[in-house]
Coordinates of C-alpha atoms in Angstrom, one line a residue:
Chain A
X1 CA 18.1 -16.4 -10.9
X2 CA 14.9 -16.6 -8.6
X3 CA 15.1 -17.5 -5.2
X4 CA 12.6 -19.3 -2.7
X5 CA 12.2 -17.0 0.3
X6 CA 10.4 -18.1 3.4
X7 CA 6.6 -17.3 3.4
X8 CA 6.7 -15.2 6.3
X9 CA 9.4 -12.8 4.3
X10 CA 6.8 -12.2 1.5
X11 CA 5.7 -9.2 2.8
X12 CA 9.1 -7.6 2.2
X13 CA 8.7 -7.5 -1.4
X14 CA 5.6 -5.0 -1.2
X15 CA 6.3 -3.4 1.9
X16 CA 7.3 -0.3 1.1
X17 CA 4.1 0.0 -1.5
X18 CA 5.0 -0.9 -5.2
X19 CA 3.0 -0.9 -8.0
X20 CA 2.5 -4.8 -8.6
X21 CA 1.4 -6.9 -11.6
X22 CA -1.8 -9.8 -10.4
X23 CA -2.2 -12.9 -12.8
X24 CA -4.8 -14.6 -12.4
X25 CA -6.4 -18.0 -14.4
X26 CA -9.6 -19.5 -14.6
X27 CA -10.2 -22.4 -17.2
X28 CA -7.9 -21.1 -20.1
X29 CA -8.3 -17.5 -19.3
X30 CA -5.1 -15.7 -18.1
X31 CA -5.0 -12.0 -16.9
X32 CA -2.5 -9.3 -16.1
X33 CA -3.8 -6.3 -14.2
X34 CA -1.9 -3.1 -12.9
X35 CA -2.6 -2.7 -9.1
X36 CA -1.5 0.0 -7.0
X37 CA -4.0 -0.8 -4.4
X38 CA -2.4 -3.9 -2.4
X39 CA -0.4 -4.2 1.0
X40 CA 0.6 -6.8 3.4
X41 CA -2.2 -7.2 6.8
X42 CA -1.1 -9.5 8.6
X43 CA 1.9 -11.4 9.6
X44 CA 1.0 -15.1 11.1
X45 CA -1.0 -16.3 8.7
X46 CA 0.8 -14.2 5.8
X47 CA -2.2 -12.9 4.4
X48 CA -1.9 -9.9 1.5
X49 CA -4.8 -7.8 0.3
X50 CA -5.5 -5.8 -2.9
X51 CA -8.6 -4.2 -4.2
X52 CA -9.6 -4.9 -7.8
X53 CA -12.3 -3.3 -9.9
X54 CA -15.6 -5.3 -9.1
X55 CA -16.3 -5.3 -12.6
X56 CA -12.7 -6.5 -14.0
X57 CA -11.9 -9.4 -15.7
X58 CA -9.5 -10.2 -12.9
X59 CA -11.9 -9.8 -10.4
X60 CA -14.0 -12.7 -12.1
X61 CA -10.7 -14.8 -12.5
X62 CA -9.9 -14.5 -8.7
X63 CA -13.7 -15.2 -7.8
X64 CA -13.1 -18.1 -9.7
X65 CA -10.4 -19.4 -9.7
X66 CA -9.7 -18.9 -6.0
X67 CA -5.5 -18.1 -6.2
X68 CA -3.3 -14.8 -7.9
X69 CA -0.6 -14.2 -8.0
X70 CA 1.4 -10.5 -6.9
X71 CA 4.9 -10.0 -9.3
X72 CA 6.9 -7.1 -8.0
X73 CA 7.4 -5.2 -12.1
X74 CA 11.1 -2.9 -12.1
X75 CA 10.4 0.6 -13.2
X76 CA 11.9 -0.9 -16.6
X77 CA 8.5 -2.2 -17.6
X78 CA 6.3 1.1 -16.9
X79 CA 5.4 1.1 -20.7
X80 CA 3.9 -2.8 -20.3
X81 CA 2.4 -1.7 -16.8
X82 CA 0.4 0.9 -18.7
X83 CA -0.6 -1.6 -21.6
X84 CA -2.1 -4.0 -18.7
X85 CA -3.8 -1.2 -17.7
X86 CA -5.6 0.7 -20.5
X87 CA -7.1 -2.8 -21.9
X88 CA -9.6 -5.4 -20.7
X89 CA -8.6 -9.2 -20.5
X90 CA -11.8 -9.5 -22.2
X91 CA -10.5 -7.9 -25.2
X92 CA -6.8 -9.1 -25.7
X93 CA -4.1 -11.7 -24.2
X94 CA -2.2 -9.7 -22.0
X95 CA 0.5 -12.0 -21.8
X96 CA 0.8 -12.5 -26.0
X97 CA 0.6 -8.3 -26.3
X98 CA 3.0 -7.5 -24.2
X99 CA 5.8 -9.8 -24.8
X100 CA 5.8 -10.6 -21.1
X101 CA 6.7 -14.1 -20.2
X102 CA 4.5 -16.6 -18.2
X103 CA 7.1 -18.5 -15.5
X104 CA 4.7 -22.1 -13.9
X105 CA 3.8 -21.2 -10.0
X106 CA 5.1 -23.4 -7.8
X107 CA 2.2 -23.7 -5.3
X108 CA -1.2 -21.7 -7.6
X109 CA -2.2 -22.1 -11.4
X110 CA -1.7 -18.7 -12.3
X111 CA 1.8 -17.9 -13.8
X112 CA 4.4 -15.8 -13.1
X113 CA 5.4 -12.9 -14.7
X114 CA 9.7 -13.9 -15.4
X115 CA 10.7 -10.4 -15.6
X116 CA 9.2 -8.9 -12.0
X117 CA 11.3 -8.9 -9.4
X118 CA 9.5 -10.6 -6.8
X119 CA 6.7 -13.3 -6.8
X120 CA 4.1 -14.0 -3.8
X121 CA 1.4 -16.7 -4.4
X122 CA -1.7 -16.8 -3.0
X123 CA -4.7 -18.7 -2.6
X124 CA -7.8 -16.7 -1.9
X125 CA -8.2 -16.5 1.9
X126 CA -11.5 -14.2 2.2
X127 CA -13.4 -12.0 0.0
X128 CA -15.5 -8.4 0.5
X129 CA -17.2 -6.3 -1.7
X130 CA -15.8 -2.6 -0.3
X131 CA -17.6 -0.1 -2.1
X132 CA -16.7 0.1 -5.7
X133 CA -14.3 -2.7 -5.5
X134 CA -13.3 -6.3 -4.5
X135 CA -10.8 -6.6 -1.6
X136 CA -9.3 -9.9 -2.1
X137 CA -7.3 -11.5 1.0
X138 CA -4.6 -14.1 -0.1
X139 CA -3.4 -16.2 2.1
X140 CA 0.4 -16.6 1.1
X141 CA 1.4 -20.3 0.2
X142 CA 5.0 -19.6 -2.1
X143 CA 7.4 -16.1 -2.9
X144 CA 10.3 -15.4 -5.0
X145 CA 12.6 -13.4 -5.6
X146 CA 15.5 -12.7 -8.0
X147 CA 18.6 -14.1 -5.8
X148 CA 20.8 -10.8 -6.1
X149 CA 17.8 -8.2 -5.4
X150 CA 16.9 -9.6 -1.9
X151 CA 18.8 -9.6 1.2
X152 CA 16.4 -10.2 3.8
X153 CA 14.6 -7.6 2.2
X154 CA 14.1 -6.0 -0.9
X155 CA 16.8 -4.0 -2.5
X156 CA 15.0 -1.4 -3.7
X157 CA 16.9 1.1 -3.7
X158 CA 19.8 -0.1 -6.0
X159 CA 19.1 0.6 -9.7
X160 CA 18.1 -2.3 -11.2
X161 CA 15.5 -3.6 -8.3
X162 CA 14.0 0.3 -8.6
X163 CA 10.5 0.0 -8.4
X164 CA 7.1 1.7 -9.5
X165 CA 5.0 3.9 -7.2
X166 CA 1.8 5.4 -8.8
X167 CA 0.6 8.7 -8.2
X168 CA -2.5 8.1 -9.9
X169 CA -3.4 9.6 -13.7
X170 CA -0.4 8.7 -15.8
X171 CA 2.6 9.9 -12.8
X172 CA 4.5 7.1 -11.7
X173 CA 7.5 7.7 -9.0
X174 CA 10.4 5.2 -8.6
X175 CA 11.5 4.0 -5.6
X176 CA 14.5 6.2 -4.2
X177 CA 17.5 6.1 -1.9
X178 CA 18.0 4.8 1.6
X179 CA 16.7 7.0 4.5
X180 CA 19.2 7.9 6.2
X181 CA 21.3 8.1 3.5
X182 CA 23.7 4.7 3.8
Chain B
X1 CA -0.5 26.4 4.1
X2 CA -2.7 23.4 4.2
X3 CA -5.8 23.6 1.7
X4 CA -8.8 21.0 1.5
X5 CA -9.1 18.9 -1.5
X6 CA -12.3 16.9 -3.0
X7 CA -12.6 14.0 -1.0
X8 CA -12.4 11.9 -4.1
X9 CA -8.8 13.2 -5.0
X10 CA -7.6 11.7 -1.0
X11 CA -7.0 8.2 -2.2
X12 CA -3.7 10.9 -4.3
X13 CA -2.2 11.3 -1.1
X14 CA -1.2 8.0 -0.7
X15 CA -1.7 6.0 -3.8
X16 CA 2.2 5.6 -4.0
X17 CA 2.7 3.7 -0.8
X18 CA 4.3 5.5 1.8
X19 CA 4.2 5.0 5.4
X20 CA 1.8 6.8 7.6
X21 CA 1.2 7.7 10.8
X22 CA -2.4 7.3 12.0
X23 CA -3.9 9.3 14.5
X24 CA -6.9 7.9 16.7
X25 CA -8.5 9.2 20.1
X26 CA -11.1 7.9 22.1
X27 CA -12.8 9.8 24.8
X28 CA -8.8 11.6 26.5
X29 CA -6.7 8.8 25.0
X30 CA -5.3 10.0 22.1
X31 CA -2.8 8.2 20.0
X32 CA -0.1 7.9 17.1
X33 CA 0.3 4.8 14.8
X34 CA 3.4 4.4 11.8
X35 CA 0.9 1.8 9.4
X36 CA 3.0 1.0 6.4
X37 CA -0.1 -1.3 5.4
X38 CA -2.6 1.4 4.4
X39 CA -4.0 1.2 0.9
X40 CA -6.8 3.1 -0.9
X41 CA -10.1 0.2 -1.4
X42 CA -12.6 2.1 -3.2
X43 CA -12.9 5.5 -5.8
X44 CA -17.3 6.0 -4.9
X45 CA -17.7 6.3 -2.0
X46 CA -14.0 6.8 -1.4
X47 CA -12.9 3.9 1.3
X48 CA -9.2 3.6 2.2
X49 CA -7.9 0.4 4.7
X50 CA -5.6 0.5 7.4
X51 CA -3.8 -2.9 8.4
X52 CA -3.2 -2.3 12.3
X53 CA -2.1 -4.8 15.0
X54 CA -4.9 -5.8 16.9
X55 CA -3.3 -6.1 19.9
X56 CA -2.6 -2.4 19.8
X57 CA -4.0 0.6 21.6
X58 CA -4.7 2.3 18.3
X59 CA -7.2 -1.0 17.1
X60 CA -8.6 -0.2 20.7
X61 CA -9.3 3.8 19.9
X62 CA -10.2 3.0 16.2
X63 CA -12.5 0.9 17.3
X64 CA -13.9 2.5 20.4
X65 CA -14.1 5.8 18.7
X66 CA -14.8 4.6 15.1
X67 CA -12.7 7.7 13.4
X68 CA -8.7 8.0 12.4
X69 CA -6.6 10.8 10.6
X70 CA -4.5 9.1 8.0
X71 CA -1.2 11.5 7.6
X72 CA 1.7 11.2 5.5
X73 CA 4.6 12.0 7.0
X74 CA 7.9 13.8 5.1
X75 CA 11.2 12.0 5.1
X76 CA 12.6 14.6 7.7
X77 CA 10.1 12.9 10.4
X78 CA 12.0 9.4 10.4
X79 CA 13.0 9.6 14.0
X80 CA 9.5 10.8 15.3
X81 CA 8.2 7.8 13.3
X82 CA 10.7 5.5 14.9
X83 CA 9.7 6.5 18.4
X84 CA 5.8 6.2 17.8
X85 CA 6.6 2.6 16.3
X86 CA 8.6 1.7 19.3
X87 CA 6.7 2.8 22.1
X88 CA 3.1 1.8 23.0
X89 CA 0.4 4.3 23.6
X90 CA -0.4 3.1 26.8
X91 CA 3.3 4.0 27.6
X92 CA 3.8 7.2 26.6
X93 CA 2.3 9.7 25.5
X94 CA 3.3 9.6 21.9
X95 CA 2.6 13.7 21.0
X96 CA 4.6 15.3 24.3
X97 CA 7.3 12.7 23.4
X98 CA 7.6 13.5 20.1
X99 CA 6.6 16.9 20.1
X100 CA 4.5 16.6 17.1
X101 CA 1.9 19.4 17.1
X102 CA -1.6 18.4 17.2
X103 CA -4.2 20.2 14.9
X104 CA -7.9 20.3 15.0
X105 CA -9.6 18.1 11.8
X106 CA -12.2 19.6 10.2
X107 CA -14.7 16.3 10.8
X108 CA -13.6 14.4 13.2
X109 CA -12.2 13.9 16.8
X110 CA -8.6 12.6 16.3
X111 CA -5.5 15.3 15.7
X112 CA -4.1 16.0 12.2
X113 CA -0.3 15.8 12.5
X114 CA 0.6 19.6 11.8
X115 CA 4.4 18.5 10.3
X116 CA 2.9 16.3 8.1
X117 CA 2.1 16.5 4.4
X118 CA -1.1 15.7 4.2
X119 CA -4.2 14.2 6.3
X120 CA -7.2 11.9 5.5
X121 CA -10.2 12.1 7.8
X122 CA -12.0 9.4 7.9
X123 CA -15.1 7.6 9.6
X124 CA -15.3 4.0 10.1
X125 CA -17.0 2.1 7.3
X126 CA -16.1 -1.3 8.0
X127 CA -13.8 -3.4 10.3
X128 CA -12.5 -7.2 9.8
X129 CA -10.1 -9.4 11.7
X130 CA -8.1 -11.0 9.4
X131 CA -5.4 -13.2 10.6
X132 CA -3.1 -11.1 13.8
X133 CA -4.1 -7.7 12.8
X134 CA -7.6 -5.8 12.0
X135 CA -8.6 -4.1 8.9
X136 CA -10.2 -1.1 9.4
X137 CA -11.7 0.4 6.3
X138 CA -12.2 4.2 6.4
X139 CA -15.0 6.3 4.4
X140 CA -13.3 9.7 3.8
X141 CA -14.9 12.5 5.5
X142 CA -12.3 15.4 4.6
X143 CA -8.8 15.5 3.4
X144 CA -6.3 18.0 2.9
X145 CA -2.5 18.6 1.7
X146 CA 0.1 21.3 2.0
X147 CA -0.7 23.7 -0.8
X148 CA 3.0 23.8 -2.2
X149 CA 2.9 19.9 -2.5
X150 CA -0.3 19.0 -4.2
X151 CA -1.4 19.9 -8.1
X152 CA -3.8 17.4 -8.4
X153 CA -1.5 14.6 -7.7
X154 CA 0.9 14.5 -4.8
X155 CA 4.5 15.9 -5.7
X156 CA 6.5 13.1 -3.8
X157 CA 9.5 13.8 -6.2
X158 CA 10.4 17.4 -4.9
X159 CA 13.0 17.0 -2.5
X160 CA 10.3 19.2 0.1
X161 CA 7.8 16.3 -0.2
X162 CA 9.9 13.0 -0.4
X163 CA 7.4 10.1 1.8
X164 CA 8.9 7.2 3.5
X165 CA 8.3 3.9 2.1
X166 CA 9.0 0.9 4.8
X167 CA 11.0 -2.0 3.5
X168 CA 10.3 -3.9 6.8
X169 CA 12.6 -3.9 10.2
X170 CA 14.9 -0.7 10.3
X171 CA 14.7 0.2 6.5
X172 CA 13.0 2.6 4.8
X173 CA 13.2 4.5 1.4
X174 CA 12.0 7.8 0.3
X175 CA 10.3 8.1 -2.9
X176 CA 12.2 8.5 -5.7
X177 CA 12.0 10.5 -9.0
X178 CA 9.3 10.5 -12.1
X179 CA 9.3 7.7 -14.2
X180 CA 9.7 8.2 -17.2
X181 CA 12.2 11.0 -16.3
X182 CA 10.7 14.6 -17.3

């Protein structure tokens, strides 16, 4: 089961760095893309940032569409994490390919993704062209989590909320134990 | 041994998420910053962004002095982190305190921390004030890594290289192991 968290707890679900999973929607076009470039920057208003490919699909969606969403993926979908990244949006439905299932936002238009752990939804707060890339700046308006993987914060260290880290290339670290060990 | 790598490979050092500790200095103030909100922005010309209070001496040296050291500090530097996150600059002076040994970058003004992993050197590309902290984007001058811990990709699973991953408040994880397991 999900749970609503307050909006100024969203941070907590990709504090400590994850891998996350953005959907976005414009029109009818849905997207799934694998970003490893995201964290929180600041804390009143809860405003995320991640930096997309200036010449991805996604990157047109958000443009567009003005709201993504951030889904927290367990390390269990690494093999569907990959898939969203080694194909365009432009090319096949993310979302039919990989099985994974679209959950209705409560607050944005793009969906969630039901089997992540965690959920923030944003609507787009600022925009800047950074080299290579778009840094988008969402301006948090809803997060979830599932009930039994969140505590205040994220649980990431028990084995079923484990989450992904990438490297880069194809390496791709989970999240470990407790420091100090609890 | 530390060795330099291409400044393209830098984003590697933290791509996975950990915590940091940035290093700033402006004319003979000299500081230390734990950022958890760091995240690579941009592949050519390599940019990385720093999320930093802006209320904080470091957002004053960053952007006095326009240059920071990104380092990535082991697991085994938890309590030195700690200190630097609970003490102001203005304080204390956060290398005597913590005995952390400054080292001389190779391009710019601020310290490398010597008991840390590895070290981006960066100049100031670009700076935003978004929301309660500011966004300093870095253009990556230099970087470099402890020879035994970098292959091309950061070796965060050996037990000699585990990074610290902030779940918010007093929690943190290290990273974890490969995914899938090899």
């Amino acid at each position: 089961m999900k749970k609503e968290i307050p909006i100024e707890l969203a941070n907590r679900l990709i504090n400590h760095g994850p891998l996350v999973l953005v959907t976005s929607l414009y029109r009818d076009k849905a997207n799934i893309i694998p970003v490893a470039w995201q964290t929180p920057v600041s804390i009143s208003p809860a405003l995320v940032a991640i930096s997309v490919n200036q010449n991805s699909l996604s990157a047109e969606l958000i443009d567009q569409g003005e709201e993504f969403v951030i889904n927290v993926p367990p390390v269990s979908l690494l093999d569907k994490v990959k898939f969203c990244g080694a194909y365009s949006g432009r090319e096949v439905n993310k979302f039919d390919q990989t099985g994974l299932t679209p959950l209705k936002a409560r607050m944005v238009k793009p969906s969630l993704i039901e089997e992540c752990i965690g959920h923030i939804e944003c609507q787009l707060y600022g925009r800047h062209t950074v080299g290579d890339h778009k840094l988008f700046i969402g301006g948090v308006v809803a997060a979830s989590v599932d009930e039994d993987k969140f505590d205040g914060y994220l649980r990431a260290e028990m084995k079923e909320a484990k989450t992904l880290h990438h490297l880069g290339g194809s390496y791709f670290l989970s999240s470990g134990d407790l420091v100090p060990l609890t």
